[in-house]
Short mmCIF file of C-alpha atoms in Angstrom, two decimals:
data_model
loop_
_atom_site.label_atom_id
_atom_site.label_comp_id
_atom_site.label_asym_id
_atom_site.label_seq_id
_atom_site.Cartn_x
_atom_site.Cartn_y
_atom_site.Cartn_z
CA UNK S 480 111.69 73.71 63.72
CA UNK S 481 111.83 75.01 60.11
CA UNK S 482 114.00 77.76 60.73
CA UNK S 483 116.34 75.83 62.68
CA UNK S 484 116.43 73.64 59.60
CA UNK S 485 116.81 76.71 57.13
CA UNK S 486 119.89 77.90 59.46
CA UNK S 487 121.51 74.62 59.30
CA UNK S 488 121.33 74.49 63.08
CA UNK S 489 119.07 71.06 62.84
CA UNK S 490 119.88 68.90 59.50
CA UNK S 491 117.00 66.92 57.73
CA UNK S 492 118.18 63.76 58.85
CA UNK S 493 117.88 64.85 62.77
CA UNK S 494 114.86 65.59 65.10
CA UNK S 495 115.17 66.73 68.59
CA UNK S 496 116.04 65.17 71.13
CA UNK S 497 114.70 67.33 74.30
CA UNK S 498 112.13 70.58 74.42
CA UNK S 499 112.52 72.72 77.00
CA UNK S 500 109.92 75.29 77.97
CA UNK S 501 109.73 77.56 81.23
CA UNK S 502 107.54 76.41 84.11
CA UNK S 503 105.85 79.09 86.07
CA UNK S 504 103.53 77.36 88.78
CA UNK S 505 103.11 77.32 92.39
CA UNK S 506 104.00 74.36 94.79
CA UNK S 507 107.31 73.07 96.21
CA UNK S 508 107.35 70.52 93.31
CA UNK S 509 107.14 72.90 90.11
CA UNK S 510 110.94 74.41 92.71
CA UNK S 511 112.48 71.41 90.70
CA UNK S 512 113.25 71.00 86.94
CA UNK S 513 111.63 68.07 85.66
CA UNK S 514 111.39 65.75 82.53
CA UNK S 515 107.22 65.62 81.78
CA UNK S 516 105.77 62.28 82.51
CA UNK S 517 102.93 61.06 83.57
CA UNK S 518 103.92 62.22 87.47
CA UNK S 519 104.46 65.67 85.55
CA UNK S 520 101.30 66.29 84.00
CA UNK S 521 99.25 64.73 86.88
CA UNK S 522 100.54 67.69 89.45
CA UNK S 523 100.42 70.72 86.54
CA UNK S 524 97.04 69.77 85.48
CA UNK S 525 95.92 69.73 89.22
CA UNK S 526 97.79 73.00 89.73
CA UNK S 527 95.72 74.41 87.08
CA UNK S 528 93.22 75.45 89.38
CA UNK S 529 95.97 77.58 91.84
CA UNK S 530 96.89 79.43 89.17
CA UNK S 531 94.41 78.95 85.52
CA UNK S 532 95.65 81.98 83.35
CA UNK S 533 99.28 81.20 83.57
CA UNK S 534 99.20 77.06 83.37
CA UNK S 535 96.23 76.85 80.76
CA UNK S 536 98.38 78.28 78.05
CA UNK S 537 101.66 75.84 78.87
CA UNK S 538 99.68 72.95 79.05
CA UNK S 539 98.44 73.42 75.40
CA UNK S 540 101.91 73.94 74.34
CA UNK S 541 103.12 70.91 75.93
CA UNK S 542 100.62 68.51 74.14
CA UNK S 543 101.27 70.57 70.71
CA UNK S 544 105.22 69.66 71.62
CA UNK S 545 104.48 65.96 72.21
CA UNK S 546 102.21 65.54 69.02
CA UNK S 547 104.81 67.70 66.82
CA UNK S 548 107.76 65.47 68.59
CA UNK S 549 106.27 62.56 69.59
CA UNK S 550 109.97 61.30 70.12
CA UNK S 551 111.79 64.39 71.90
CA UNK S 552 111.70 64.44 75.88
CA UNK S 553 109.98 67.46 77.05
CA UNK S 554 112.35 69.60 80.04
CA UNK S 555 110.02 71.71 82.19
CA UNK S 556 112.50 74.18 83.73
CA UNK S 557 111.13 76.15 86.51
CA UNK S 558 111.34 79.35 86.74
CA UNK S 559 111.16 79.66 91.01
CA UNK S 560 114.14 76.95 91.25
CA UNK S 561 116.71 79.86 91.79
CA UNK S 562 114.87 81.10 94.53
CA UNK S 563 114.84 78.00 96.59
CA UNK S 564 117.92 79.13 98.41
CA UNK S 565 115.87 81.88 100.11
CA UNK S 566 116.18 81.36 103.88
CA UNK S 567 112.58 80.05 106.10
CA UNK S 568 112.38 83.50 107.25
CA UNK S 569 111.60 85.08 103.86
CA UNK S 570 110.12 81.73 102.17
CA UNK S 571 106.98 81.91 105.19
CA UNK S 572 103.63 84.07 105.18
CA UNK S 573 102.41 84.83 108.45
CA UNK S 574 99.79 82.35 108.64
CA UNK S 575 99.84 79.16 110.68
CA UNK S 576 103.22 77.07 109.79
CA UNK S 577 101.07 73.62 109.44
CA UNK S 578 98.34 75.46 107.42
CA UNK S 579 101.58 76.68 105.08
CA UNK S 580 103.27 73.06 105.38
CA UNK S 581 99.89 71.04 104.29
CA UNK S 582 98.76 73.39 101.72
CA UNK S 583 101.99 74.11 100.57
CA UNK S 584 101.61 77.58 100.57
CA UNK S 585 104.85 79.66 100.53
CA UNK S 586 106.41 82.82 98.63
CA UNK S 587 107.91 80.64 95.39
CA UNK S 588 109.43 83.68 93.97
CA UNK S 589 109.70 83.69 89.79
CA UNK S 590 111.73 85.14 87.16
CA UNK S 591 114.30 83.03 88.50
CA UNK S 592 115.67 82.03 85.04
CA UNK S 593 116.25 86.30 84.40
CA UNK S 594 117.79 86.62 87.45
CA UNK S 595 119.86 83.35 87.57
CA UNK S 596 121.05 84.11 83.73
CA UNK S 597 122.36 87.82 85.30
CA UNK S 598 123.79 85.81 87.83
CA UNK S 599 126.23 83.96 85.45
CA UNK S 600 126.78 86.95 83.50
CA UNK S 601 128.14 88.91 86.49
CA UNK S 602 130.02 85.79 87.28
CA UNK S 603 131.58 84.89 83.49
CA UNK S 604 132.97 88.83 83.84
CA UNK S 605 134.32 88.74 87.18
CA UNK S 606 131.76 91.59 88.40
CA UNK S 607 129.92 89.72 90.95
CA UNK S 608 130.02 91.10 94.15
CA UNK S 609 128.74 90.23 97.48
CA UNK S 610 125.11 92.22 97.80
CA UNK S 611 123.36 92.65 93.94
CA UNK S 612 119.81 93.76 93.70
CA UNK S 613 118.48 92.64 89.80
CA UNK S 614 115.44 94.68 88.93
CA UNK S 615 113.60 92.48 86.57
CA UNK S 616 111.34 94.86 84.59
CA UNK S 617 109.14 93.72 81.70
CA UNK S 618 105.16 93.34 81.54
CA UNK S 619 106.01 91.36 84.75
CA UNK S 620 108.17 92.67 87.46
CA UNK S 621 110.25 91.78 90.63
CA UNK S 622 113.14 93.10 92.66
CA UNK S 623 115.46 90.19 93.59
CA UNK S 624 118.02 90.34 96.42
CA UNK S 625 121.31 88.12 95.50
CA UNK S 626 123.43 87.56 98.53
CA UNK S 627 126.81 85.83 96.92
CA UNK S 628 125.54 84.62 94.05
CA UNK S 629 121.93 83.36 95.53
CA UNK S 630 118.80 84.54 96.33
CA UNK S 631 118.02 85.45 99.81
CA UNK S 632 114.73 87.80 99.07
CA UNK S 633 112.35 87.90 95.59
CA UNK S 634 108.98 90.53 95.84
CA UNK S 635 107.04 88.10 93.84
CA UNK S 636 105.42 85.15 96.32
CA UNK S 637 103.04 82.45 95.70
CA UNK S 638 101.88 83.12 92.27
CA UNK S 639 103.64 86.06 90.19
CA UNK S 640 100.84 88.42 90.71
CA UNK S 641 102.21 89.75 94.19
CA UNK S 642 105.19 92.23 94.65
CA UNK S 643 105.23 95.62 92.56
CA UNK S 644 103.30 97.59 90.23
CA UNK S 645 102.78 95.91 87.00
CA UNK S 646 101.85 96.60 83.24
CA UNK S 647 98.26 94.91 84.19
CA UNK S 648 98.86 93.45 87.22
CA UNK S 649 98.13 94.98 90.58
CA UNK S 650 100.79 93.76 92.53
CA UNK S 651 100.45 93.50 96.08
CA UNK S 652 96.61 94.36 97.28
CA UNK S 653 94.98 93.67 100.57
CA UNK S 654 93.03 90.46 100.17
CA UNK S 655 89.97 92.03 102.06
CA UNK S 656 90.19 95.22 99.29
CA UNK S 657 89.91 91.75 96.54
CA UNK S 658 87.12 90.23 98.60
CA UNK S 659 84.92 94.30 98.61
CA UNK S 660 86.06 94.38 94.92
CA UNK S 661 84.90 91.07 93.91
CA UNK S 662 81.70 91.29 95.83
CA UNK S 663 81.15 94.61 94.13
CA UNK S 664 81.70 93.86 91.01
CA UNK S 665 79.68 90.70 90.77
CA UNK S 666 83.04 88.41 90.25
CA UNK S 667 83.70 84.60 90.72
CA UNK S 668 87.19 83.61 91.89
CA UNK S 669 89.06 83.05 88.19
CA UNK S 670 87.37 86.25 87.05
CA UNK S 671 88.78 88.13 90.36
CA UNK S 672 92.57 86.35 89.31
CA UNK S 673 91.89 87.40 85.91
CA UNK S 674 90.87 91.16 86.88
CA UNK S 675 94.01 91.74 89.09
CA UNK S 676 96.25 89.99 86.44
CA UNK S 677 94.99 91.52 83.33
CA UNK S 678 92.97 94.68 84.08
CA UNK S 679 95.18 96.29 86.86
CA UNK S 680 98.65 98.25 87.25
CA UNK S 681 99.57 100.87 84.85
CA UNK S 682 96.41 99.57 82.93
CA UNK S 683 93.57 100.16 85.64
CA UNK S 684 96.07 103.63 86.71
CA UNK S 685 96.62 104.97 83.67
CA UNK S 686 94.56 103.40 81.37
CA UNK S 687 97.86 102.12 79.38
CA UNK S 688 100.15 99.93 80.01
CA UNK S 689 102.59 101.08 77.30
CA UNK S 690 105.07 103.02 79.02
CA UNK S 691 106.00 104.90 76.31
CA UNK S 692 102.58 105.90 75.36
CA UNK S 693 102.23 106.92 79.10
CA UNK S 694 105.80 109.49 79.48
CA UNK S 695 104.33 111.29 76.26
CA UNK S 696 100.78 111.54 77.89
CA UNK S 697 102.41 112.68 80.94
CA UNK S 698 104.93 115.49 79.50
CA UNK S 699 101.49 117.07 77.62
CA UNK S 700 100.34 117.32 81.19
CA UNK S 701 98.36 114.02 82.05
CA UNK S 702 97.45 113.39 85.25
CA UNK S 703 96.31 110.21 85.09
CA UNK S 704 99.84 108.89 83.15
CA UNK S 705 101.54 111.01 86.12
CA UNK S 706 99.76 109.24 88.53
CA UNK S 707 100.31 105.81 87.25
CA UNK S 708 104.12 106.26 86.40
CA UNK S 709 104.55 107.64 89.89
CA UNK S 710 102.98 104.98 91.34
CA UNK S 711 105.04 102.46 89.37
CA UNK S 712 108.40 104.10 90.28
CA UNK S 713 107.18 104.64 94.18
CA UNK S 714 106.55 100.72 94.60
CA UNK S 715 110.02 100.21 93.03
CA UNK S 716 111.88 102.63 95.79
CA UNK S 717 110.07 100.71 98.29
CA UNK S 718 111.05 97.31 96.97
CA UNK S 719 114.64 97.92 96.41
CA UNK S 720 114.65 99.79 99.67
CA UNK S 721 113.71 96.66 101.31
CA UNK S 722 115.81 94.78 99.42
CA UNK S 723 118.65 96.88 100.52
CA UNK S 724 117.82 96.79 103.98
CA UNK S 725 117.14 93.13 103.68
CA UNK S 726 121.22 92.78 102.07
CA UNK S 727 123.00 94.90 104.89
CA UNK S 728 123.58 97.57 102.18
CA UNK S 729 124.24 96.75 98.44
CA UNK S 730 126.89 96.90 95.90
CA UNK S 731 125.47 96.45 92.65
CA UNK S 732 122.32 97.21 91.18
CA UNK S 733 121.19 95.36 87.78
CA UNK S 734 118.58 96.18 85.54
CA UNK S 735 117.39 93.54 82.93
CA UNK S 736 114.09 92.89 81.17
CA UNK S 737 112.45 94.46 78.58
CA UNK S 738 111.46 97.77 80.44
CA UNK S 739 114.68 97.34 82.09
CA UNK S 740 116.98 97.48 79.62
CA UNK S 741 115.24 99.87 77.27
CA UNK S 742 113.63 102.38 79.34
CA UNK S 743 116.12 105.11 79.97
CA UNK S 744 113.74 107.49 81.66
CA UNK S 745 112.51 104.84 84.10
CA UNK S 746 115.79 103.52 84.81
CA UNK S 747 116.71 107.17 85.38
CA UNK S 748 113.68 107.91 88.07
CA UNK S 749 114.41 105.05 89.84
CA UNK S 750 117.95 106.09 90.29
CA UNK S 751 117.35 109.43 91.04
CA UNK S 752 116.09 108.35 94.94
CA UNK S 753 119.23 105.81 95.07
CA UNK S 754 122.16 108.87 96.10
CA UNK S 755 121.60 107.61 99.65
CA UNK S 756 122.95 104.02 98.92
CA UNK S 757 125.93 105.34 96.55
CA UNK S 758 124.23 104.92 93.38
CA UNK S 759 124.56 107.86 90.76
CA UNK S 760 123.77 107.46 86.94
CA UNK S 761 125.80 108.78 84.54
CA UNK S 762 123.08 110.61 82.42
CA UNK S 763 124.74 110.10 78.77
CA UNK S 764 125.28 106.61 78.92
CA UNK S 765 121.91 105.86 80.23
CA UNK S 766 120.11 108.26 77.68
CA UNK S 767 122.23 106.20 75.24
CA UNK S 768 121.13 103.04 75.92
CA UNK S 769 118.04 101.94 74.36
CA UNK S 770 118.36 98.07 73.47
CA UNK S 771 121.49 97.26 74.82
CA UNK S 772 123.67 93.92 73.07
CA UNK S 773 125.98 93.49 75.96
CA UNK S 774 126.03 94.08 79.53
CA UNK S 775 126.42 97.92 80.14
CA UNK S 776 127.56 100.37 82.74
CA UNK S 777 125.27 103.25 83.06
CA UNK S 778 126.65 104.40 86.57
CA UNK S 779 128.95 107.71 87.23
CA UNK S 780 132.79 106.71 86.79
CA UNK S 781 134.47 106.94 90.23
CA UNK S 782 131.40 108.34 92.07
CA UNK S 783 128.59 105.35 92.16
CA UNK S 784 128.42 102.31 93.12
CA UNK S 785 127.91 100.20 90.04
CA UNK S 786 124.87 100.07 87.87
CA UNK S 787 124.48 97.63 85.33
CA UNK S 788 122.12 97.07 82.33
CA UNK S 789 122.04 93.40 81.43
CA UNK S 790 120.55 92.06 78.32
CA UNK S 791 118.27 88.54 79.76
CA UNK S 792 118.81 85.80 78.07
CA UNK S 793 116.27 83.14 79.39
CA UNK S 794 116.62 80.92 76.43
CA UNK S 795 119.99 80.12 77.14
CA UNK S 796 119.97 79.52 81.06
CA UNK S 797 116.29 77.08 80.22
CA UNK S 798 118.82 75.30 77.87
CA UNK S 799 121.21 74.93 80.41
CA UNK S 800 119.31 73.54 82.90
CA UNK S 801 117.68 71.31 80.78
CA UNK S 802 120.81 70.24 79.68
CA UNK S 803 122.04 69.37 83.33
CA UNK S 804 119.24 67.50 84.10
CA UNK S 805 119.61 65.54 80.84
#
């Protein structure tokens, strides 16, 4: 609040009128943006237990927000609502339909606020085609599949955790390899969630989950950092295979995120087992582009298919939405 005030943004006389903060939380409900009432906070305290390490947190910073601004509506702006356009045959698991319909237990899909903010970008330039594939890669990752301007396929399902390789998290595992683990290991079930969010991917791999760190390890001839980065890039290919086989080919690929946008050398190895699709990176631009400002082409001129870096900008698309529902 203070340095909106010291900007001039918010004057002394005025207080806010609305918060908005992101909602990541399984159940057909949390699909919808919603003011926080009393219905609100009933179903994301009971949710709680689905998913602890992620709605802990946001519940303590939604009672700080009400004591701090006792008079401001609080927005919770999910971040699966762009995904609820995804057709029944990649919203289902393969488990009994009535089991899935009672316990409401279906692939939610997040980072929907990253990939609905590249969305609009594409759109506000007049670049969006028909078949994109956004790569949103940060500490959390997902491959998205955007048919026309909507998702039709995310990696990420119930809870963020499954999909690809990520900085801690293991991405998808075979729940009978978490039961052996946890049994193992002596674990209950929020210390098993806790293990595979926060002690896994290019963590329990490499023992790192700075990617940085792990590229230097791995050019003075680490094979651990080879192994992990390998991994990383192999469960990509597989995901943006599918994603392109899911499409009916693609014409666009976006990267966005923090990893995304900055990491030249990963964007690069990802690329480099794209040729079969049409994609082709033009090597200068992409070594040049370490924090980009603006949305980018990093793609070969005349020979590829386009590849775009886009700066994400979930601030602005939460303030939208909360704005529309206002």
């Amino acid at each position: 609040e203070q340095i909106m005030r010291d900007a001039g943004v918010l004057a002394e006389s005025e207080q806010f009128d609305a918060i908005a903060i992101r909602i990541v939380a399984p159940g057909s409900y949390f699909m919808r943006n919603h003011v926080v009432d009393d219905e609100f906070m009933q179903k994301f305290t009971a949710a709680k237990e689905l998913a602890p390490i992620h709605i802990t947190n946001v519940l303590h910073e939604i009672e700080l927000l009400q004591k701090a601004h006792p008079h401001a509506k609080i927005i919770g702006v999910s971040d699966s609502g762009f995904h609820s356009t995804k057709p029944s045959y990649a919203w289902n698991y393969g488990i009994n339909l009535q089991h899935a319909d009672t316990y409401d237990i279906k692939r939610f899909g997040y980072h929907g606020l990253s990939v609905q903010a590249s969305v609009d970008t594409l759109w506000s330039m007049g670049k969006l085609p028909p078949k994109v594939i956004v790569c949103h890669l940060g500490s959390g990752s997902s491959i998205t599949a955007v048919f026309h301007g909507r998702s039709l396929d995310t990696t990420m399902g119930y809870s963020p955790l499954e999909g690809v390789l990520m900085a801690t998290r293991s991405g998808n595992i075979d729940p009978v390899a978490t039961k052996v683990l946890r049994n193992k290991l002596g674990l209950d079930e929020t210390q098993m969630e806790d293990y595979l969010n926060h002690k896994g991917g290019l963590l329990g791999l490499g023992g790192s989950n700075d990617i940085r760190g792990l590229v230097e390890r791995e050019a003075n001839g680490d094979h651990l950092a080879h192994l992990a980065l390998n991994t990383l890039i192999h469960t990509y290919h597989k995901a943006i295979g599918g994603m392109i086989a899911a499409l009916g080919g693609a014409d666009m690929i976006v990267f966005t995120g923090t990893v995304g946008e900055r990491s030249a050398i990963l964007r690069k190895r990802i690329v480099a087992h794209l040729t079969f699709a049409d994609f082709l990176l033009d090597g200068a631009a992409n070594e040049a582009l370490l924090n980009p400002e603006k949305p980018t082409f990093i793609s070969k001129m005349t020979q590829s298919k386009p590849i775009l870096v886009i700066p994400t900008n979930e601030s602005l698309q939460i303030a939208k939405q909360a704005s529309a529902l206002l």
